[in-house]
Short mmCIF file of C-alpha atoms and ligand atoms in Angstrom, two decimals:
data_model
loop_
_atom_site.label_atom_id
_atom_site.label_comp_id
_atom_site.label_asym_id
_atom_site.label_seq_id
_atom_site.Cartn_x
_atom_site.Cartn_y
_atom_site.Cartn_z
CA UNK A 25 8.40 -15.80 60.08
CA UNK A 26 10.60 -17.62 57.56
CA UNK A 27 9.53 -20.54 55.43
CA UNK A 28 11.70 -23.64 55.85
CA UNK A 29 12.84 -22.77 52.28
CA UNK A 30 14.15 -19.29 52.99
CA UNK A 31 17.21 -20.10 54.94
CA UNK A 32 19.66 -17.29 54.07
CA UNK A 33 18.88 -14.97 56.92
CA UNK A 34 18.22 -17.56 59.65
CA UNK A 35 20.79 -18.38 62.25
CA UNK A 36 19.93 -22.11 62.08
CA UNK A 37 23.60 -22.91 62.91
CA UNK A 38 22.79 -21.90 66.46
CA UNK A 39 20.64 -25.08 66.75
CA UNK A 40 23.86 -27.05 66.44
CA UNK A 41 24.54 -26.07 70.10
CA UNK A 42 21.27 -27.59 71.27
CA UNK A 43 22.13 -30.33 73.70
CA UNK A 44 19.79 -32.86 72.18
CA UNK A 45 21.27 -32.21 68.70
CA UNK A 46 24.74 -32.94 69.97
CA UNK A 47 24.00 -35.71 72.46
CA UNK A 48 21.07 -37.49 70.87
CA UNK A 49 20.26 -36.55 67.30
CA UNK A 50 23.90 -36.69 66.05
CA UNK A 51 24.68 -40.10 67.71
CA UNK A 52 21.38 -41.54 66.57
CA UNK A 53 21.90 -40.51 62.95
CA UNK A 54 25.52 -41.80 62.95
CA UNK A 55 24.40 -45.08 64.42
CA UNK A 56 21.64 -45.55 61.87
CA UNK A 57 24.00 -44.84 58.95
CA UNK A 58 26.11 -47.89 60.06
CA UNK A 59 27.59 -49.96 58.72
CA UNK A 60 29.32 -46.99 56.95
CA UNK A 61 30.25 -48.43 53.56
CA UNK A 62 33.46 -47.86 51.72
CA UNK A 63 31.58 -45.86 49.16
CA UNK A 64 29.94 -42.50 48.81
CA UNK A 65 27.54 -40.87 51.20
CA UNK A 66 25.33 -37.80 50.60
CA UNK A 67 24.17 -35.43 53.32
CA UNK A 68 21.19 -33.71 51.68
CA UNK A 69 20.23 -30.33 53.01
CA UNK A 70 23.51 -30.39 54.84
CA UNK A 71 23.19 -26.79 56.11
CA UNK A 72 26.36 -25.76 57.91
CA UNK A 73 27.63 -29.32 57.89
CA UNK A 74 26.55 -30.34 61.36
CA UNK A 75 26.22 -34.00 60.32
CA UNK A 76 28.53 -33.94 57.30
CA UNK A 77 31.78 -33.52 59.19
CA UNK A 78 31.17 -36.28 61.79
CA UNK A 79 30.01 -38.60 58.93
CA UNK A 80 33.28 -37.91 57.05
CA UNK A 81 35.27 -38.66 60.22
CA UNK A 82 33.62 -42.10 60.40
CA UNK A 83 33.67 -42.92 56.76
CA UNK A 84 36.70 -44.11 54.78
CA UNK A 85 35.23 -42.63 51.57
CA UNK A 86 33.71 -39.57 50.12
CA UNK A 87 30.89 -37.51 51.55
CA UNK A 88 28.93 -34.95 49.50
CA UNK A 89 27.29 -32.15 51.44
CA UNK A 90 24.51 -30.69 49.28
CA UNK A 91 22.36 -27.68 50.06
CA UNK A 92 20.53 -25.21 47.84
CA UNK A 93 21.55 -22.27 50.00
CA UNK A 94 24.85 -20.60 49.24
CA UNK A 95 25.16 -19.09 52.72
CA UNK A 96 24.83 -22.53 54.35
CA UNK A 97 27.45 -24.03 51.98
CA UNK A 98 29.81 -21.21 52.80
CA UNK A 99 29.34 -21.84 56.53
CA UNK A 100 29.98 -25.52 56.02
CA UNK A 101 33.18 -24.87 54.00
CA UNK A 102 34.60 -23.13 57.05
CA UNK A 103 35.30 -26.58 58.44
CA UNK A 104 36.80 -28.29 55.49
CA UNK A 105 37.72 -32.00 55.41
CA UNK A 106 39.70 -33.87 52.68
CA UNK A 107 36.89 -36.35 52.09
CA UNK A 108 33.98 -33.88 51.90
CA UNK A 109 32.82 -32.01 48.86
CA UNK A 110 30.26 -29.28 49.55
CA UNK A 111 28.12 -28.10 46.67
CA UNK A 112 25.10 -26.07 45.98
CA UNK A 113 22.39 -28.38 44.65
CA UNK A 114 18.71 -29.10 44.73
CA UNK A 115 17.69 -32.30 46.52
CA UNK A 116 14.73 -32.56 44.17
CA UNK A 117 17.20 -32.55 41.21
CA UNK A 118 19.95 -34.91 40.11
CA UNK A 119 22.05 -36.24 43.03
CA UNK A 120 25.36 -38.18 42.88
CA UNK A 121 25.13 -42.03 42.99
CA UNK A 122 25.77 -43.11 46.55
CA UNK A 123 25.38 -45.85 49.16
CA UNK A 124 24.00 -43.84 52.07
CA UNK A 125 21.84 -40.73 52.20
CA UNK A 126 21.36 -38.73 55.35
CA UNK A 127 18.24 -36.72 54.93
CA UNK A 128 17.93 -35.11 58.40
CA UNK A 129 15.30 -32.35 58.78
CA UNK A 130 14.65 -32.10 55.06
CA UNK A 131 11.56 -34.32 54.37
CA UNK A 132 9.35 -31.67 55.98
CA UNK A 133 10.34 -29.25 53.20
CA UNK A 134 7.93 -31.07 50.92
CA UNK A 135 4.71 -29.05 50.84
CA UNK A 136 2.45 -31.86 49.58
CA UNK A 137 2.46 -35.66 49.71
CA UNK A 138 3.09 -35.44 45.93
CA UNK A 139 6.30 -33.42 46.56
CA UNK A 140 7.35 -35.85 49.30
CA UNK A 141 6.89 -38.70 46.86
CA UNK A 142 9.12 -37.00 44.25
CA UNK A 143 11.78 -36.34 46.88
CA UNK A 144 11.79 -39.86 48.22
CA UNK A 145 11.77 -41.25 44.64
CA UNK A 146 14.83 -39.09 43.90
CA UNK A 147 16.63 -40.48 46.92
CA UNK A 148 15.76 -44.00 45.86
CA UNK A 149 17.07 -43.30 42.34
CA UNK A 150 20.45 -41.94 43.48
CA UNK A 151 21.10 -44.87 45.94
CA UNK A 152 22.99 -47.95 44.68
CA UNK A 153 21.56 -51.45 45.30
CA UNK A 154 21.83 -52.27 48.99
CA UNK A 155 22.00 -48.54 49.80
CA UNK A 156 20.31 -46.98 52.82
CA UNK A 157 18.32 -43.81 53.51
CA UNK A 158 18.34 -42.32 57.07
CA UNK A 159 15.92 -39.55 57.80
CA UNK A 160 15.14 -37.58 60.98
CA UNK A 161 11.73 -35.99 60.55
CA UNK A 162 9.69 -33.56 62.61
CA UNK A 163 6.79 -35.30 64.39
CA UNK A 164 5.18 -32.76 66.69
CA UNK A 165 2.86 -33.97 69.34
CA UNK A 166 -0.53 -32.20 69.50
CA UNK A 167 -0.67 -31.55 73.29
CA UNK A 168 1.88 -30.63 75.94
CA UNK A 169 1.26 -29.27 79.42
CA UNK A 170 2.94 -26.11 80.57
CA UNK A 171 5.79 -28.02 82.36
CA UNK A 172 6.50 -29.92 79.20
CA UNK A 173 6.46 -26.65 77.17
CA UNK A 174 9.15 -25.25 79.54
CA UNK A 175 11.18 -28.34 79.14
CA UNK A 176 10.90 -28.20 75.30
CA UNK A 177 12.01 -24.56 75.41
CA UNK A 178 15.11 -25.67 77.35
CA UNK A 179 15.78 -28.26 74.62
CA UNK A 180 15.66 -25.41 72.12
CA UNK A 181 12.52 -25.86 69.96
CA UNK A 182 8.72 -25.86 70.30
CA UNK A 183 6.84 -27.35 67.35
CA UNK A 184 3.17 -26.27 66.89
CA UNK A 185 0.78 -27.92 64.53
CA UNK A 186 -1.49 -25.33 62.84
CA UNK A 187 -4.31 -27.84 62.37
CA UNK A 188 -5.03 -31.51 62.66
CA UNK A 189 -2.47 -34.16 62.96
CA UNK A 190 -2.70 -35.04 59.25
CA UNK A 191 -0.65 -34.78 56.09
CA UNK A 192 0.40 -31.37 54.88
CA UNK A 193 -0.59 -29.54 58.07
CA UNK A 194 1.71 -26.59 58.65
CA UNK A 195 4.21 -26.91 61.59
CA UNK A 196 5.63 -23.69 63.18
CA UNK A 197 9.00 -24.36 64.70
CA UNK A 198 9.96 -21.75 67.37
CA UNK A 199 13.61 -21.97 68.19
CA UNK A 200 14.70 -20.77 71.68
CA UNK A 201 17.99 -19.97 73.35
CA UNK A 202 17.89 -19.64 77.14
CA UNK A 203 14.03 -19.35 76.98
CA UNK A 204 14.39 -16.42 74.51
CA UNK A 205 12.59 -16.86 71.10
CA UNK A 206 15.36 -16.54 68.42
CA UNK A 207 13.54 -17.32 65.18
CA UNK A 208 10.68 -19.29 63.74
CA UNK A 209 10.37 -21.55 60.70
CA UNK A 210 7.41 -23.04 58.86
CA UNK A 211 7.43 -26.69 57.75
CA UNK A 212 4.92 -29.33 56.79
CA UNK A 213 3.73 -32.45 58.70
CA UNK A 214 3.43 -35.93 57.31
CA UNK A 215 2.17 -38.86 59.27
CA UNK A 216 4.59 -41.73 59.91
CA UNK A 217 2.07 -43.95 58.00
CA UNK A 218 2.23 -41.77 54.94
CA UNK A 219 6.04 -41.63 55.08
CA UNK A 220 6.19 -45.41 55.21
CA UNK A 221 3.63 -45.79 52.39
CA UNK A 222 5.57 -43.45 50.13
CA UNK A 223 8.94 -45.12 50.93
CA UNK A 224 7.41 -48.46 50.11
CA UNK A 225 5.69 -47.24 46.94
CA UNK A 226 8.89 -45.96 45.41
CA UNK A 227 10.61 -49.34 46.10
CA UNK A 228 12.31 -49.11 49.52
CA UNK A 229 12.28 -52.18 51.76
CA UNK A 230 13.13 -52.82 55.39
CA UNK A 231 11.45 -49.60 56.45
CA UNK A 232 11.85 -49.05 60.15
CA UNK A 233 11.29 -46.36 62.80
CA UNK A 234 13.86 -46.04 65.57
CA UNK A 235 14.03 -44.67 69.06
CA UNK A 236 16.52 -41.81 69.74
CA UNK A 237 19.81 -42.78 71.30
CA UNK A 238 21.32 -40.74 74.14
CA UNK A 239 25.07 -40.46 74.39
CA UNK A 240 26.66 -41.78 77.59
CA UNK A 241 28.54 -38.57 78.24
CA UNK A 242 25.41 -36.29 78.02
CA UNK A 243 24.33 -34.11 80.93
CA UNK A 244 21.90 -36.32 82.78
CA UNK A 245 19.30 -33.78 84.02
CA UNK A 246 18.46 -32.96 80.37
CA UNK A 247 17.02 -36.33 79.67
CA UNK A 248 14.20 -36.58 82.10
CA UNK A 249 11.17 -37.24 79.88
CA UNK A 250 13.19 -36.85 76.74
CA UNK A 251 11.43 -39.68 75.00
CA UNK A 252 8.00 -38.04 75.84
CA UNK A 253 9.19 -34.68 74.77
CA UNK A 254 11.08 -35.60 71.70
CA UNK A 255 9.05 -34.72 68.60
CA UNK A 256 11.24 -36.51 66.09
CA UNK A 257 11.04 -39.67 64.16
CA UNK A 258 14.02 -41.56 62.80
CA UNK A 259 13.29 -43.78 59.81
CA UNK A 260 15.60 -45.96 57.80
CA UNK A 261 14.90 -47.74 54.49
CA UNK A 262 16.94 -49.85 52.15
CA UNK A 263 17.11 -50.07 48.36
CA UNK A 264 16.93 -53.69 47.17
C1 LIG B 327 16.33 -27.55 58.66
S1 LIG B 327 17.77 -27.34 57.82
C2 LIG B 327 18.74 -28.77 58.31
C3 LIG B 327 20.19 -28.60 58.11
C4 LIG B 327 21.09 -29.78 58.57
N1 LIG B 327 20.56 -31.04 57.93
C5 LIG B 327 20.97 -29.86 60.02
O1 LIG B 327 20.10 -30.63 60.57
O2 LIG B 327 21.77 -29.22 60.65
C6 LIG B 327 17.38 -27.78 56.17
C7 LIG B 327 18.45 -27.46 55.14
O3 LIG B 327 17.93 -27.91 53.82
C8 LIG B 327 18.34 -26.97 52.88
N2 LIG B 327 17.33 -27.10 51.74
C9 LIG B 327 16.10 -26.66 51.61
N3 LIG B 327 15.50 -27.00 50.44
C10 LIG B 327 16.51 -27.65 49.76
C11 LIG B 327 16.62 -28.27 48.49
N4 LIG B 327 15.51 -28.15 47.64
N5 LIG B 327 17.73 -28.81 48.09
C12 LIG B 327 18.82 -28.80 48.92
N6 LIG B 327 18.80 -28.26 50.16
C13 LIG B 327 17.64 -27.74 50.65
C14 LIG B 327 18.15 -25.60 53.60
O4 LIG B 327 18.91 -24.59 52.96
C15 LIG B 327 18.72 -25.98 55.00
O5 LIG B 327 20.11 -25.76 55.03
#
């Protein structure tokens, strides 16, 4: 199994085909980034650019796609856009000044609450006043019955907590395609309360959790129990 950090050999791009990523996660993130300002946006841990390109299509200004994995940046560059700059960079290091940060599926890279604090501090530091952070985070639920497990496989991922529902517990993410296990990743759980506390400690305000949206043109049968099955949280926070 790969750590969330060892991304080179993982076919994570395949998850971009998951129906909930296209019909719920993407529209939710785009909605939460609104109003899209006339200034710069960073997509941190942009991977193959799943969010970066649609953000650039909505935004009149520049979008930075930053990832520390060369292979992911090369994949992203296969779909160039005049307002996107892709670069290899560390989200724990210096980031460009910007008005919006999309941090989707990256907070769970922090191994400890201390690391999460440094990361969130770094995001706060790179945002301009009035700027906004949008983050989609893994929030696995401890119990699912067998029917729900099958439904989750159809959605493409099963997230298993390797311990109690508390900070720093390891999460195993098993990614499926047509009920076949494709690859697994390891990440780290943080409670919604801890995430809010850290956001607030570093200076963010208007911290809010949001329900997922579901696009009108999505295949209907997929969405039975989606809110119950969905193991994601969407949080937004503003810099004063
Ligand atoms: C789970 S993937 C999510 C990719 C993309 N946001 C998406 O949802 O399709 C996380 C990404 O973060 C990148 N990453 C991990 N650690 C990073 C770091 N310290 N700095 C920048 N990117 C990082 C990984 O290479 C990977 O592409």
